C-alpha cells in the first residue's frame, strides 16, 4: 500500500527543486512559469530507522524499505479552474493523488521571479485554495442537475442521499470552506469518494525557506504558521536547496551535515512522518534471514488484510499471525529470545495490526 503525494503550488516556489531532492531525480527545474507541464513521478524509499535496527540484529541477505511516490505537478495560477495556464490539465493530475503537499514560498530572492511580482505566502495559499474550491464547485454544479429530479421525487434512495451530500458540500465551498473541514460521516465520504474532490484531500503546507531561515522562523514563516493553525492544516518547514544538497551526500555524511545546520532530521523525514499520519498509515515488518522488509498498512486494518498486502493468497488462506512488537524485539535482542520470553502472540482474524508489529503469517490455500 503506497502513498501518492502531489507537490503543488504557484510557479517558482521550489516544487521541482524539492522533487529533485527527495527523489534524487533530475526533473527540469527552471526559473520561469510552467517549466513543468507533464507531471514528474518519482518513488522514495522510506528510511525507517526501526527497520535499520532490525537489520543490524537479524543480518538478512536483503533489505526492502517501503516506498511511496511523489508527483511534481506543474505550477497553478489564478484562473486555473477556468483553464488558465493549462489549469484543467494540472487540476486533473491533482485528483489522482492521495495527499497534497502545497509548497509555499517563504523566502525572498531577487534572482527567482515570483509569478505575482511580490512574495506574499498567504496570498499565494489563498490563490491556490480558491482554484481548488472553484474546481470542486464546478464538479458539483455539473452533477446536481442530473440527479435533482430523482432526488426530489424520492424514487431513488442513493440519488436522494447523494443529492443531500452534494448540496452540503456546495454550501461549504460557497462559504469558503474546504471539504476536509466539513466533517462528513464515514458513509458520506464513501459515497462521494469517486469524485476525488480536491479540497477533501489531506493537505500539508510545505514552507520553503531560505538556507538562513532553516533553524529559525522568519516573519513570512510565522504568518503561514498562524494561518495554518486557524485552518487546522499541518505544516513542514523545508529548505529545498538544503534538501537538494543533502540528497547528493553519502549516507554517512548526512547526519553530520544536519548537525552543523542545527537540524535534528531532514525536511523529507518530517514530511514523510506527517504524510503517513495524515493518511492514517502505519508500518509493520517481516524479518528473516533471507529478507527483512517494511510494509505500509492503513490503521485499523485487521490481520488478514495486512497479510493480503504481501500476497492475496496470504489473505485468502489466512490461519493466524504470529506477532512480536518492535519494542519487545529490541529489548530481547532477537526473535527467538523474545519468543522464549513469551512475547510472541498468536493473533486471529479480528486482530488489528499495530505500528511496529513484526509478523509471521500462517496460511493455507
Short mmCIF file of C-alpha atoms in Angstrom, two decimals:
data_model
loop_
_atom_site.label_atom_id
_atom_site.label_comp_id
_atom_site.label_asym_id
_atom_site.label_seq_id
_atom_site.Cartn_x
_atom_site.Cartn_y
_atom_site.Cartn_z
CA UNK A 1 0.00 0.00 0.00
CA UNK A 2 1.80 3.10 -1.24
CA UNK A 3 1.35 6.78 -0.58
CA UNK A 4 0.92 9.10 -3.53
CA UNK A 5 1.57 12.72 -2.64
CA UNK A 6 1.16 15.53 -5.15
CA UNK A 7 3.50 18.53 -4.91
CA UNK A 8 1.58 21.67 -5.89
CA UNK A 9 1.95 25.44 -5.65
CA UNK A 10 2.39 28.55 -7.74
CA UNK A 11 5.20 28.60 -10.32
CA UNK A 12 8.71 29.22 -8.96
CA UNK A 13 8.05 28.33 -5.31
CA UNK A 14 10.56 25.46 -5.32
CA UNK A 15 8.38 22.45 -6.18
CA UNK A 16 10.70 20.90 -8.72
CA UNK A 17 13.81 21.61 -6.64
CA UNK A 18 12.17 19.79 -3.74
CA UNK A 19 11.09 16.97 -6.03
CA UNK A 20 14.63 16.60 -7.34
CA UNK A 21 15.95 16.39 -3.80
CA UNK A 22 13.54 13.86 -2.38
CA UNK A 23 13.56 11.54 -5.35
CA UNK A 24 17.20 12.11 -6.35
CA UNK A 25 15.94 12.54 -9.89
CA UNK A 26 16.63 15.35 -12.28
CA UNK A 27 13.25 16.81 -13.15
CA UNK A 28 13.51 20.10 -15.06
CA UNK A 29 13.84 22.96 -12.58
CA UNK A 30 13.89 26.35 -14.24
CA UNK A 31 13.24 29.98 -13.36
CA UNK A 32 10.11 30.52 -15.46
CA UNK A 33 6.43 29.56 -15.20
CA UNK A 34 5.33 26.15 -16.50
CA UNK A 35 8.82 24.62 -16.59
CA UNK A 36 6.88 21.52 -15.56
CA UNK A 37 3.98 20.58 -17.85
CA UNK A 38 3.70 16.81 -17.68
CA UNK A 39 3.75 15.64 -14.06
CA UNK A 40 7.01 14.04 -12.96
CA UNK A 41 6.60 10.97 -10.77
CA UNK A 42 9.31 9.61 -8.51
CA UNK A 43 9.44 6.91 -5.86
CA UNK A 44 11.05 7.49 -2.48
CA UNK A 45 12.29 4.88 -0.03
CA UNK A 46 11.01 5.44 3.50
CA UNK A 47 14.19 5.00 5.53
CA UNK A 48 12.57 3.73 8.71
CA UNK A 49 15.20 3.62 11.48
CA UNK A 50 13.33 0.72 13.10
CA UNK A 51 13.95 -1.45 10.03
CA UNK A 52 17.62 -0.47 10.10
CA UNK A 53 17.80 -1.62 13.74
CA UNK A 54 16.05 -4.92 12.88
CA UNK A 55 18.55 -5.47 10.06
CA UNK A 56 21.50 -4.90 12.41
CA UNK A 57 20.22 -7.74 14.61
CA UNK A 58 18.86 -10.22 12.04
CA UNK A 59 21.58 -9.64 9.38
CA UNK A 60 19.42 -10.71 6.39
CA UNK A 61 20.64 -11.23 2.85
CA UNK A 62 18.40 -8.43 1.55
CA UNK A 63 16.51 -5.40 2.87
CA UNK A 64 13.39 -3.83 1.35
CA UNK A 65 12.13 -0.49 2.56
CA UNK A 66 8.56 0.59 1.98
CA UNK A 67 8.17 3.39 -0.55
CA UNK A 68 5.74 5.97 -1.83
CA UNK A 69 5.53 8.21 -4.84
CA UNK A 70 5.74 11.96 -5.18
CA UNK A 71 4.16 13.64 -8.19
CA UNK A 72 5.55 17.03 -9.17
CA UNK A 73 2.55 18.85 -10.63
CA UNK A 74 3.06 21.98 -12.71
CA UNK A 75 2.54 25.39 -11.12
CA UNK A 76 -1.05 26.54 -10.79
CA UNK A 77 -2.01 30.16 -11.41
CA UNK A 78 -5.04 32.34 -10.76
CA UNK A 79 -7.77 31.19 -13.15
CA UNK A 80 -6.52 27.59 -13.32
CA UNK A 81 -10.06 26.30 -12.74
CA UNK A 82 -11.10 28.21 -15.86
CA UNK A 83 -8.24 26.76 -17.88
CA UNK A 84 -5.64 29.49 -17.36
CA UNK A 85 -2.04 28.27 -17.69
CA UNK A 86 -3.09 24.75 -18.69
CA UNK A 87 -5.03 24.70 -15.41
CA UNK A 88 -7.56 22.00 -16.24
CA UNK A 89 -4.79 19.51 -17.02
CA UNK A 90 -2.96 20.32 -13.80
CA UNK A 91 -6.11 20.04 -11.68
CA UNK A 92 -6.82 16.64 -13.22
CA UNK A 93 -3.34 15.49 -12.13
CA UNK A 94 -4.06 16.54 -8.54
CA UNK A 95 -7.24 14.43 -8.49
CA UNK A 96 -5.12 11.29 -8.86
CA UNK A 97 -3.07 11.74 -5.65
CA UNK A 98 -3.89 10.69 -2.06
CA UNK A 99 -2.50 13.76 -0.31
CA UNK A 100 -1.44 17.26 -1.31
CA UNK A 101 1.89 18.83 -0.40
CA UNK A 102 1.28 22.52 -1.01
CA UNK A 103 4.67 24.22 -1.36
CA UNK A 104 4.57 27.83 -0.15
CA UNK A 105 7.37 30.23 -0.92
CA UNK A 106 8.69 31.79 2.30
CA UNK A 107 11.95 33.21 1.01
CA UNK A 108 12.92 36.42 -0.77
CA UNK A 109 15.30 36.13 -3.71
CA UNK A 110 15.59 38.75 -6.41
CA UNK A 111 17.06 36.19 -8.79
CA UNK A 112 13.97 33.97 -8.62
CA UNK A 113 10.96 35.74 -10.09
CA UNK A 114 7.57 35.48 -8.42
CA UNK A 115 4.61 34.96 -10.72
CA UNK A 116 2.74 37.84 -8.98
CA UNK A 117 5.77 40.08 -8.67
CA UNK A 118 5.90 40.03 -4.86
CA UNK A 119 6.45 37.33 -2.20
CA UNK A 120 3.23 37.06 -0.18
CA UNK A 121 2.73 33.49 1.13
CA UNK A 122 -0.80 34.00 2.47
CA UNK A 123 -1.95 35.44 -0.85
CA UNK A 124 -0.26 32.51 -2.63
CA UNK A 125 -2.02 29.97 -0.39
CA UNK A 126 -5.41 31.60 -0.89
CA UNK A 127 -4.91 31.75 -4.66
CA UNK A 128 -4.29 28.01 -4.83
CA UNK A 129 -7.04 27.12 -2.37
CA UNK A 130 -9.53 29.25 -4.28
CA UNK A 131 -8.72 27.45 -7.53
CA UNK A 132 -9.17 24.06 -5.84
CA UNK A 133 -12.52 25.28 -4.44
CA UNK A 134 -13.71 26.51 -7.84
CA UNK A 135 -12.75 23.20 -9.42
CA UNK A 136 -14.79 21.25 -6.84
CA UNK A 137 -17.76 23.58 -7.23
CA UNK A 138 -17.71 23.03 -10.98
CA UNK A 139 -17.90 19.25 -10.49
CA UNK A 140 -20.85 19.60 -8.11
CA UNK A 141 -22.74 22.05 -10.30
CA UNK A 142 -22.43 19.71 -13.27
CA UNK A 143 -23.69 16.74 -11.27
CA UNK A 144 -26.62 18.26 -9.32
CA UNK A 145 -28.99 18.81 -12.29
CA UNK A 146 -28.53 15.17 -13.34
CA UNK A 147 -29.85 13.76 -10.05
CA UNK A 148 -32.11 16.58 -8.87
CA UNK A 149 -35.40 15.23 -10.22
CA UNK A 150 -34.80 11.68 -8.90
CA UNK A 151 -33.83 13.08 -5.51
CA UNK A 152 -36.83 15.39 -5.21
CA UNK A 153 -39.29 12.71 -6.31
CA UNK A 154 -37.65 10.30 -3.84
CA UNK A 155 -37.71 7.47 -6.37
CA UNK A 156 -34.02 6.64 -5.93
CA UNK A 157 -32.64 6.39 -2.39
CA UNK A 158 -29.00 6.63 -3.50
CA UNK A 159 -29.70 9.68 -5.66
CA UNK A 160 -31.54 11.33 -2.77
CA UNK A 161 -28.62 10.73 -0.38
CA UNK A 162 -26.04 11.85 -2.94
CA UNK A 163 -28.05 15.00 -3.69
CA UNK A 164 -28.15 15.98 0.00
CA UNK A 165 -24.40 15.41 0.42
CA UNK A 166 -23.57 17.44 -2.69
CA UNK A 167 -25.77 20.31 -1.51
CA UNK A 168 -23.97 20.19 1.84
CA UNK A 169 -20.62 20.27 0.02
CA UNK A 170 -21.71 23.12 -2.25
CA UNK A 171 -22.83 25.23 0.70
CA UNK A 172 -19.49 24.71 2.48
CA UNK A 173 -17.44 25.54 -0.61
CA UNK A 174 -19.55 28.64 -1.28
CA UNK A 175 -18.71 29.82 2.23
CA UNK A 176 -15.00 29.42 1.54
CA UNK A 177 -14.54 26.18 3.49
CA UNK A 178 -12.53 23.18 2.32
CA UNK A 179 -14.46 19.92 2.18
CA UNK A 180 -11.98 18.29 4.58
CA UNK A 181 -13.28 20.74 7.22
CA UNK A 182 -16.94 19.83 6.73
CA UNK A 183 -16.92 16.71 8.88
CA UNK A 184 -18.53 14.20 6.56
CA UNK A 185 -19.52 10.88 8.12
CA UNK A 186 -17.72 7.71 7.04
CA UNK A 187 -20.75 6.74 4.95
CA UNK A 188 -20.93 10.17 3.29
CA UNK A 189 -17.22 10.12 2.50
CA UNK A 190 -17.54 6.65 0.98
CA UNK A 191 -20.42 7.77 -1.22
CA UNK A 192 -18.59 10.77 -2.71
CA UNK A 193 -15.05 9.35 -2.81
CA UNK A 194 -15.21 8.70 -6.57
CA UNK A 195 -15.50 12.43 -7.22
CA UNK A 196 -11.91 12.85 -5.99
CA UNK A 197 -12.73 16.30 -4.63
CA UNK A 198 -9.55 18.35 -4.37
CA UNK A 199 -10.42 20.15 -1.14
CA UNK A 200 -11.32 16.86 0.53
CA UNK A 201 -7.77 15.55 0.14
CA UNK A 202 -5.47 15.79 3.18
CA UNK A 203 -3.09 18.74 2.80
CA UNK A 204 0.24 19.79 4.25
CA UNK A 205 1.74 23.24 3.75
CA UNK A 206 5.42 22.82 2.90
CA UNK A 207 7.11 26.08 3.84
CA UNK A 208 10.08 26.51 1.53
CA UNK A 209 12.54 28.79 3.32
CA UNK A 210 15.95 30.21 2.57
CA UNK A 211 19.02 28.48 3.96
CA UNK A 212 19.47 31.22 6.56
CA UNK A 213 15.98 30.60 8.00
CA UNK A 214 16.09 26.83 8.42
CA UNK A 215 16.88 26.99 12.16
CA UNK A 216 14.64 29.97 12.98
CA UNK A 217 11.25 31.30 11.89
CA UNK A 218 11.18 34.36 9.65
CA UNK A 219 8.19 36.74 9.61
CA UNK A 220 6.95 35.04 6.43
CA UNK A 221 7.08 31.65 8.15
CA UNK A 222 5.26 32.99 11.23
CA UNK A 223 2.47 34.33 9.01
CA UNK A 224 1.94 30.92 7.41
CA UNK A 225 2.11 29.04 10.73
CA UNK A 226 -0.60 31.30 12.16
CA UNK A 227 -2.74 30.88 9.05
CA UNK A 228 -2.30 27.09 9.12
CA UNK A 229 -3.27 26.98 12.79
CA UNK A 230 -6.55 28.76 12.04
CA UNK A 231 -7.36 26.35 9.22
CA UNK A 232 -6.14 23.26 11.13
CA UNK A 233 -3.58 22.40 8.41
CA UNK A 234 -0.32 20.55 9.04
CA UNK A 235 2.96 22.29 8.18
CA UNK A 236 6.54 21.26 7.48
CA UNK A 237 9.40 23.74 7.13
CA UNK A 238 11.91 22.81 4.45
CA UNK A 239 14.72 24.44 2.55
CA UNK A 240 14.51 22.86 -0.88
CA UNK A 241 18.09 23.96 -1.58
CA UNK A 242 19.38 22.25 1.56
CA UNK A 243 17.38 19.10 0.84
CA UNK A 244 18.91 19.08 -2.64
CA UNK A 245 22.40 19.33 -1.15
CA UNK A 246 21.66 16.56 1.38
CA UNK A 247 20.45 14.25 -1.39
CA UNK A 248 23.86 14.46 -3.05
CA UNK A 249 25.80 13.48 0.08
CA UNK A 250 26.89 9.95 1.00
CA UNK A 251 24.65 8.39 3.66
CA UNK A 252 27.33 8.60 6.36
CA UNK A 253 27.82 12.37 5.86
CA UNK A 254 24.16 13.40 6.05
CA UNK A 255 23.79 13.29 9.84
CA UNK A 256 26.92 15.42 10.27
CA UNK A 257 25.64 17.96 7.72
CA UNK A 258 22.30 18.25 9.51
CA UNK A 259 24.01 18.62 12.87
CA UNK A 260 26.12 21.50 11.54
CA UNK A 261 22.91 23.23 10.48
CA UNK A 262 21.29 22.62 13.85
CA UNK A 263 18.63 20.29 12.39
CA UNK A 264 17.62 17.03 14.08
CA UNK A 265 16.09 15.43 10.99
CA UNK A 266 15.76 16.31 7.33
CA UNK A 267 12.69 18.03 5.94
CA UNK A 268 11.94 14.91 3.92
CA UNK A 269 11.86 12.75 7.05
CA UNK A 270 9.44 15.19 8.65
CA UNK A 271 7.30 15.30 5.52
CA UNK A 272 7.10 11.50 5.35
CA UNK A 273 6.07 11.20 9.01
CA UNK A 274 3.38 13.85 8.75
CA UNK A 275 2.09 12.47 5.45
CA UNK A 276 1.77 9.00 6.95
CA UNK A 277 -0.03 10.37 9.99
CA UNK A 278 -2.32 12.49 7.84
CA UNK A 279 -3.38 9.47 5.79
CA UNK A 280 -3.70 7.17 8.79
CA UNK A 281 -0.87 4.92 7.61
CA UNK A 282 1.49 2.77 9.68
CA UNK A 283 4.23 0.18 9.14
CA UNK A 284 4.67 -3.46 10.05
CA UNK A 285 7.74 -5.62 9.41
CA UNK A 286 8.64 -9.12 8.31
CA UNK A 287 12.06 -10.32 9.45
CA UNK A 288 14.00 -13.37 8.37
CA UNK A 289 17.49 -14.45 7.36
CA UNK A 290 16.63 -14.14 3.67
CA UNK A 291 14.90 -10.77 3.86
CA UNK A 292 13.77 -8.01 6.22
CA UNK A 293 11.01 -5.86 4.80
CA UNK A 294 8.75 -2.95 5.78
CA UNK A 295 5.08 -2.93 4.74
CA UNK A 296 2.67 0.02 4.78
CA UNK A 297 -0.87 -0.54 6.02
CA UNK A 298 -3.90 1.55 6.92
CA UNK A 299 -4.51 1.94 10.66
CA UNK A 300 -7.48 -0.22 11.66
CA UNK A 301 -6.72 -2.97 9.16
CA UNK A 302 -7.10 -6.49 10.52
CA UNK A 303 -4.60 -9.33 10.27
CA UNK A 304 -5.96 -10.99 7.07
CA UNK A 305 -5.97 -7.63 5.22
CA UNK A 306 -2.39 -6.95 6.29
CA UNK A 307 -1.43 -10.43 5.15
CA UNK A 308 -3.04 -9.64 1.79
CA UNK A 309 -0.66 -6.72 1.31
CA UNK A 310 2.10 -9.29 0.87
CA UNK A 311 0.07 -11.62 -1.36
CA UNK A 312 -3.62 -12.26 -1.97
CA UNK A 313 -3.07 -15.96 -1.12
CA UNK A 314 -1.97 -14.93 2.39
CA UNK A 315 -5.32 -13.24 2.95
CA UNK A 316 -7.41 -15.91 1.25
CA UNK A 317 -5.87 -18.77 3.23
CA UNK A 318 -5.16 -16.85 6.45
CA UNK A 319 -4.91 -19.02 9.59
CA UNK A 320 -3.16 -16.77 12.10
CA UNK A 321 -0.46 -14.15 12.54
CA UNK A 322 2.41 -14.60 14.97
CA UNK A 323 3.30 -11.15 16.32
CA UNK A 324 6.21 -9.68 18.25
CA UNK A 325 6.20 -5.94 18.95
CA UNK A 326 9.21 -3.93 17.81
CA UNK A 327 9.94 -2.80 21.39
CA UNK A 328 9.97 -6.39 22.68
CA UNK A 329 12.22 -7.46 19.81
CA UNK A 330 14.73 -4.72 20.65
CA UNK A 331 14.57 -5.45 24.39
CA UNK A 332 15.34 -9.16 23.97
CA UNK A 333 17.73 -8.75 21.04
CA UNK A 334 16.31 -11.42 18.73
CA UNK A 335 13.10 -13.01 17.55
CA UNK A 336 13.98 -16.30 19.25
CA UNK A 337 14.76 -14.73 22.64
CA UNK A 338 11.58 -12.65 22.52
CA UNK A 339 9.63 -15.81 21.70
CA UNK A 340 11.28 -17.72 24.58
CA UNK A 341 10.30 -14.88 26.92
CA UNK A 342 6.65 -15.36 25.90
CA UNK A 343 6.49 -12.15 23.87
CA UNK A 344 5.26 -13.79 20.66
CA UNK A 345 1.47 -13.67 20.38
CA UNK A 346 -0.73 -15.77 18.15
CA UNK A 347 -3.43 -13.49 16.71
CA UNK A 348 -6.52 -14.38 14.69
CA UNK A 349 -8.68 -12.73 12.06
CA UNK A 350 -10.01 -9.95 14.31
CA UNK A 351 -6.62 -8.64 15.39
CA UNK A 352 -5.93 -5.02 14.36
CA UNK A 353 -2.29 -4.55 13.40
CA UNK A 354 -0.23 -2.02 15.35
CA UNK A 355 2.53 0.21 14.06
CA UNK A 356 5.85 -1.59 14.54
CA UNK A 357 4.46 -5.14 14.68
CA UNK A 358 6.88 -7.79 13.44
CA UNK A 359 4.76 -10.52 11.83
CA UNK A 360 4.93 -14.07 10.60
CA UNK A 361 1.80 -15.24 8.76
CA UNK A 362 0.43 -18.79 8.76
CA UNK A 363 -1.83 -19.59 5.85
CA UNK A 364 -3.12 -22.50 3.80
CA UNK A 365 -4.50 -22.28 0.26
#
